[in-house]
Coordinates of N, CA, C and O in Angstrom, one line a residue:
M1 N -5.3 7.1 -6.5 CA -6.5 6.4 -6.9 C -7.3 6.2 -5.6 O -6.7 5.8 -4.6
D2 N -8.5 6.4 -5.6 CA -9.4 6.3 -4.4 C -10.0 4.9 -4.4 O -10.8 4.5 -5.2
C3 N -9.6 4.1 -3.4 CA -10.1 2.8 -3.3 C -11.1 2.7 -2.1 O -11.5 1.6 -1.7
R4 N -11.4 3.8 -1.5 CA -12.3 3.9 -0.4 C -12.0 2.8 0.7 O -12.9 2.3 1.3
W5 N -10.8 2.6 1.0 CA -10.3 1.7 2.0 C -10.8 0.3 1.8 O -11.0 -0.5 2.7
D6 N -11.1 -0.1 0.5 CA -11.6 -1.4 0.2 C -10.5 -2.2 -0.5 O -10.1 -1.8 -1.6
E7 N -10.0 -3.3 0.1 CA -8.9 -4.0 -0.5 C -9.3 -4.6 -1.9 O -8.5 -4.6 -2.8
A8 N -10.5 -5.2 -2.0 CA -10.9 -5.7 -3.3 C -11.0 -4.7 -4.4 O -10.6 -4.9 -5.5
L9 N -11.5 -3.5 -4.0 CA -11.5 -2.4 -5.0 C -10.1 -2.0 -5.4 O -9.9 -1.7 -6.6
C10 N -9.2 -1.9 -4.4 CA -7.8 -1.6 -4.7 C -7.2 -2.5 -5.7 O -6.6 -2.1 -6.6
I11 N -7.4 -3.8 -5.4 CA -6.9 -4.8 -6.3 C -7.5 -4.7 -7.7 O -6.8 -4.7 -8.7
E12 N -8.8 -4.5 -7.8 CA -9.4 -4.3 -9.1 C -8.9 -3.1 -9.9 O -8.5 -3.2 -11.1
K13 N -8.7 -2.0 -9.2 CA -8.2 -0.8 -9.8 C -6.7 -0.9 -10.2 O -6.3 -0.5 -11.3
M14 N -6.0 -1.6 -9.4 CA -4.6 -1.9 -9.7 C -4.4 -2.8 -10.9 O -3.6 -2.6 -11.8
N15 N -5.3 -3.8 -11.0 CA -5.3 -4.7 -12.1 C -5.6 -4.0 -13.4 O -4.9 -4.2 -14.4
E16 N -6.5 -3.1 -13.4 CA -6.8 -2.3 -14.5 C -5.6 -1.4 -14.9 O -5.3 -1.3 -16.1
L17 N -5.0 -0.8 -13.9 CA -3.8 0.0 -14.2 C -2.7 -0.8 -14.8 O -2.0 -0.4 -15.7
C18 N -2.4 -1.9 -14.2 CA -1.3 -2.8 -14.7 C -1.5 -3.2 -16.1 O -0.6 -3.3 -16.9
K19 N -2.8 -3.4 -16.5 CA -3.0 -3.8 -17.9 C -2.7 -2.8 -18.9 O -2.5 -3.0 -20.1
T20 N -2.7 -1.5 -18.5 CA -2.4 -0.4 -19.4 C -0.9 -0.3 -19.7 O -0.5 0.3 -20.7
N21 N 0.0 -0.9 -18.9 CA 1.4 -0.8 -19.0 C 1.9 0.7 -18.9 O 2.9 1.0 -19.3
D22 N 1.0 1.5 -18.3 CA 1.4 2.9 -18.1 C 1.1 3.3 -16.6 O 0.2 4.0 -16.3
Y23 N 1.9 2.7 -15.8 CA 1.8 2.9 -14.3 C 3.0 3.6 -13.8 O 4.1 3.6 -14.4
P24 N 2.9 4.2 -12.6 CA 4.0 5.0 -12.0 C 5.1 4.0 -11.6 O 4.9 2.8 -11.4
T25 N 6.2 4.6 -11.2 CA 7.3 3.8 -10.7 C 7.2 3.6 -9.2 O 8.0 2.9 -8.6
A26 N 6.3 4.3 -8.6 CA 6.1 4.1 -7.1 C 4.7 4.4 -6.7 O 4.0 5.2 -7.4
F27 N 4.2 3.8 -5.7 CA 2.9 4.0 -5.1 C 3.1 4.3 -3.6 O 3.9 3.6 -2.9
F28 N 2.4 5.3 -3.1 CA 2.3 5.5 -1.7 C 0.8 5.2 -1.3 O -0.1 5.9 -1.8
A29 N 0.7 4.2 -0.4 CA -0.7 3.8 0.0 C -0.9 4.4 1.4 O 0.0 4.5 2.3
A30 N -2.2 4.8 1.7 CA -2.5 5.5 2.9 C -2.5 4.5 4.1 O -2.7 4.9 5.2
S31 N -2.4 3.2 3.8 CA -2.3 2.2 4.9 C -1.5 1.0 4.4 O -1.4 0.8 3.2
D32 N -0.9 0.3 5.3 CA -0.2 -1.0 4.9 C -1.2 -2.0 4.3 O -0.8 -2.7 3.4
L33 N -2.4 -2.0 4.7 CA -3.4 -3.0 4.1 C -3.6 -2.6 2.7 O -3.7 -3.5 1.8
M34 N -3.7 -1.3 2.4 CA -3.9 -0.9 1.0 C -2.6 -1.2 0.2 O -2.7 -1.6 -1.0
A35 N -1.5 -1.0 0.8 CA -0.2 -1.3 0.1 C -0.1 -2.8 -0.2 O 0.3 -3.2 -1.3
M36 N -0.5 -3.7 0.7 CA -0.5 -5.1 0.5 C -1.5 -5.5 -0.6 O -1.2 -6.4 -1.4
A37 N -2.6 -4.8 -0.7 CA -3.6 -5.1 -1.8 C -2.9 -4.7 -3.1 O -3.0 -5.4 -4.1
A38 N -2.2 -3.6 -3.2 CA -1.5 -3.1 -4.4 C -0.4 -4.1 -4.7 O -0.3 -4.5 -5.9
L39 N 0.3 -4.6 -3.8 CA 1.4 -5.5 -4.0 C 0.8 -6.8 -4.6 O 1.4 -7.4 -5.5
N40 N -0.3 -7.3 -4.0 CA -1.0 -8.5 -4.5 C -1.2 -8.3 -6.0 O -0.9 -9.2 -6.8
S41 N -1.8 -7.2 -6.4 CA -2.1 -7.0 -7.8 C -0.8 -6.9 -8.7 O -0.8 -7.5 -9.8
L42 N 0.2 -6.2 -8.2 CA 1.4 -6.1 -9.0 C 2.1 -7.5 -9.2 O 2.5 -7.8 -10.3
Y43 N 2.2 -8.3 -8.1 CA 2.7 -9.6 -8.2 C 1.9 -10.5 -9.2 O 2.5 -11.1 -10.1
N44 N 0.6 -10.4 -9.1 CA -0.2 -11.2 -10.0 C -0.2 -10.8 -11.4 O -0.5 -11.6 -12.3
N45 N 0.2 -9.6 -11.7 CA 0.4 -9.1 -13.0 C 1.8 -9.1 -13.5 O 2.1 -8.6 -14.6
G46 N 2.7 -9.8 -12.8 CA 4.1 -10.0 -13.2 C 4.9 -8.8 -13.1 O 6.0 -8.7 -13.8
I47 N 4.5 -7.8 -12.3 CA 5.3 -6.6 -12.1 C 6.2 -6.8 -10.9 O 5.7 -7.0 -9.8
S48 N 7.5 -6.6 -11.1 CA 8.5 -6.9 -10.1 C 8.6 -5.7 -9.1 O 8.8 -4.6 -9.5
V49 N 8.4 -6.1 -7.8 CA 8.6 -5.1 -6.7 C 9.8 -5.5 -5.9 O 9.9 -6.7 -5.5
P50 N 10.7 -4.7 -5.7 CA 10.8 -3.3 -6.0 C 11.6 -2.9 -7.3 O 11.9 -1.8 -7.5
D51 N 11.9 -3.9 -8.1 CA 12.7 -3.7 -9.3 C 12.0 -2.7 -10.3 O 12.6 -1.8 -10.8
Q52 N 10.7 -3.0 -10.6 CA 10.0 -2.1 -11.5 C 9.1 -1.1 -10.9 O 9.0 0.0 -11.4
V53 N 8.6 -1.4 -9.7 CA 7.7 -0.5 -9.0 C 8.0 -0.5 -7.5 O 8.2 -1.6 -6.9
A54 N 8.0 0.6 -6.8 CA 8.2 0.7 -5.4 C 6.8 0.9 -4.8 O 6.0 1.5 -5.3
V55 N 6.6 0.3 -3.6 CA 5.4 0.5 -2.8 C 5.7 0.9 -1.4 O 6.5 0.3 -0.8
M56 N 5.0 1.9 -0.9 CA 5.2 2.3 0.5 C 3.8 2.4 1.1 O 2.9 3.0 0.5
G57 N 3.7 1.9 2.3 CA 2.5 2.0 3.1 C 2.6 2.8 4.3 O 3.8 3.0 4.8
L58 N 1.6 3.3 4.9 CA 1.6 4.1 6.1 C 0.9 3.3 7.2 O -0.3 3.0 7.1
S59 N 1.6 3.0 8.3 CA 1.0 2.5 9.6 C 2.0 1.5 10.2 O 2.0 1.4 11.4
N60 N 2.8 0.8 9.5 CA 3.7 -0.2 10.0 C 3.1 -1.2 10.9 O 3.5 -1.5 12.0
I61 N 2.0 -1.8 10.3 CA 1.4 -2.9 11.1 C 2.3 -4.2 11.0 O 3.2 -4.3 10.2
E62 N 2.1 -5.1 12.0 CA 3.0 -6.2 12.1 C 3.2 -7.0 10.9 O 4.3 -7.4 10.5
V63 N 2.1 -7.3 10.2 CA 2.2 -8.2 9.0 C 3.0 -7.5 7.9 O 3.6 -8.2 7.0
S64 N 3.2 -6.2 7.9 CA 4.0 -5.6 6.8 C 5.4 -5.9 7.0 O 6.2 -5.6 6.0
S65 N 5.9 -6.4 8.1 CA 7.3 -6.7 8.3 C 7.6 -8.1 7.6 O 8.8 -8.4 7.6
V66 N 6.7 -8.8 7.2 CA 7.0 -10.1 6.5 C 7.7 -9.8 5.2 O 7.2 -9.0 4.4
E67 N 8.8 -10.4 5.0 CA 9.7 -10.0 3.9 C 9.1 -10.2 2.5 O 9.4 -9.6 1.5
V68 N 8.1 -11.1 2.3 CA 7.5 -11.4 1.0 C 6.8 -10.2 0.4 O 6.7 -10.0 -0.8
F69 N 6.5 -9.2 1.3 CA 5.8 -8.0 0.8 C 6.6 -7.0 0.1 O 6.2 -6.2 -0.7
Q70 N 7.9 -6.9 0.4 CA 8.9 -6.0 -0.2 C 8.3 -4.6 -0.4 O 8.4 -4.0 -1.4
S71 N 7.8 -4.0 0.7 CA 7.4 -2.6 0.7 C 8.1 -1.9 1.8 O 8.6 -2.5 2.8
S72 N 8.1 -0.6 1.7 CA 8.6 0.3 2.7 C 7.4 0.8 3.5 O 6.3 0.9 3.0
V73 N 7.6 1.0 4.8 CA 6.5 1.5 5.6 C 6.9 2.7 6.4 O 8.0 2.9 6.7
I74 N 5.9 3.5 6.8 CA 6.1 4.6 7.7 C 5.3 4.3 9.0 O 4.1 4.0 8.9
D75 N 6.0 4.3 10.1 CA 5.4 4.1 11.4 C 4.7 5.3 11.8 O 5.3 6.4 12.1
D76 N 3.3 5.3 11.9 CA 2.6 6.5 12.3 C 2.2 6.5 13.7 O 1.3 7.3 14.1
S77 N 2.8 5.7 14.6 CA 2.5 5.7 16.0 C 2.7 7.0 16.7 O 1.9 7.4 17.5
C78 N 3.7 7.8 16.3 CA 3.9 9.1 16.8 C 2.7 10.1 16.5 O 2.3 10.8 17.3
T79 N 2.3 10.0 15.2 CA 1.1 10.8 14.8 C -0.1 10.4 15.6 O -0.8 11.3 16.1
N80 N -0.3 9.1 15.8 CA -1.5 8.7 16.6 C -1.4 9.2 18.0 O -2.4 9.6 18.6
Q81 N -0.2 9.1 18.6 CA -0.1 9.6 20.0 C -0.3 11.1 20.1 O -1.0 11.6 21.0
R82 N 0.2 11.8 19.1 CA 0.0 13.3 19.1 C -1.5 13.6 19.0 O -2.0 14.4 19.7
N83 N -2.2 12.9 18.1 CA -3.6 13.2 17.9 C -4.4 12.8 19.2 O -5.3 13.5 19.5
R84 N -4.0 11.8 19.9 CA -4.7 11.5 21.2 C -4.5 12.6 22.2 O -5.4 13.0 22.9
H85 N -3.3 13.1 22.3 CA -3.0 14.2 23.2 C -3.7 15.5 22.9 O -4.2 16.2 23.7
V86 N -3.8 15.8 21.6 CA -4.4 17.0 21.2 C -5.9 16.9 21.4 O -6.6 17.9 21.8
S87 N -6.5 15.8 21.3 CA -8.0 15.7 21.4 C -8.4 15.5 22.9 O -9.5 15.5 23.2
S88 N -7.4 15.3 23.8 CA -7.7 15.1 25.2 C -8.1 16.4 25.9 O -7.8 17.4 25.5

């Protein structure tokens, strides 16, 4: 789902999806911030993470290490370093 990197839009779209009761068993978010927005919506809709749905974010920002979020993350620091070297 395209949330255009907008947390409020992500929550809105996730809320709509949760109401259908026809959602996937896992979400991969393009950033930890979008993953946290998705988690916010899942929790508010009574959907248990990770029991009912798994959430994974990309970037491994510091706040994603807080246990309340219950998501997996991918640390993209190697990718960012590679991109800096390629563009130099």
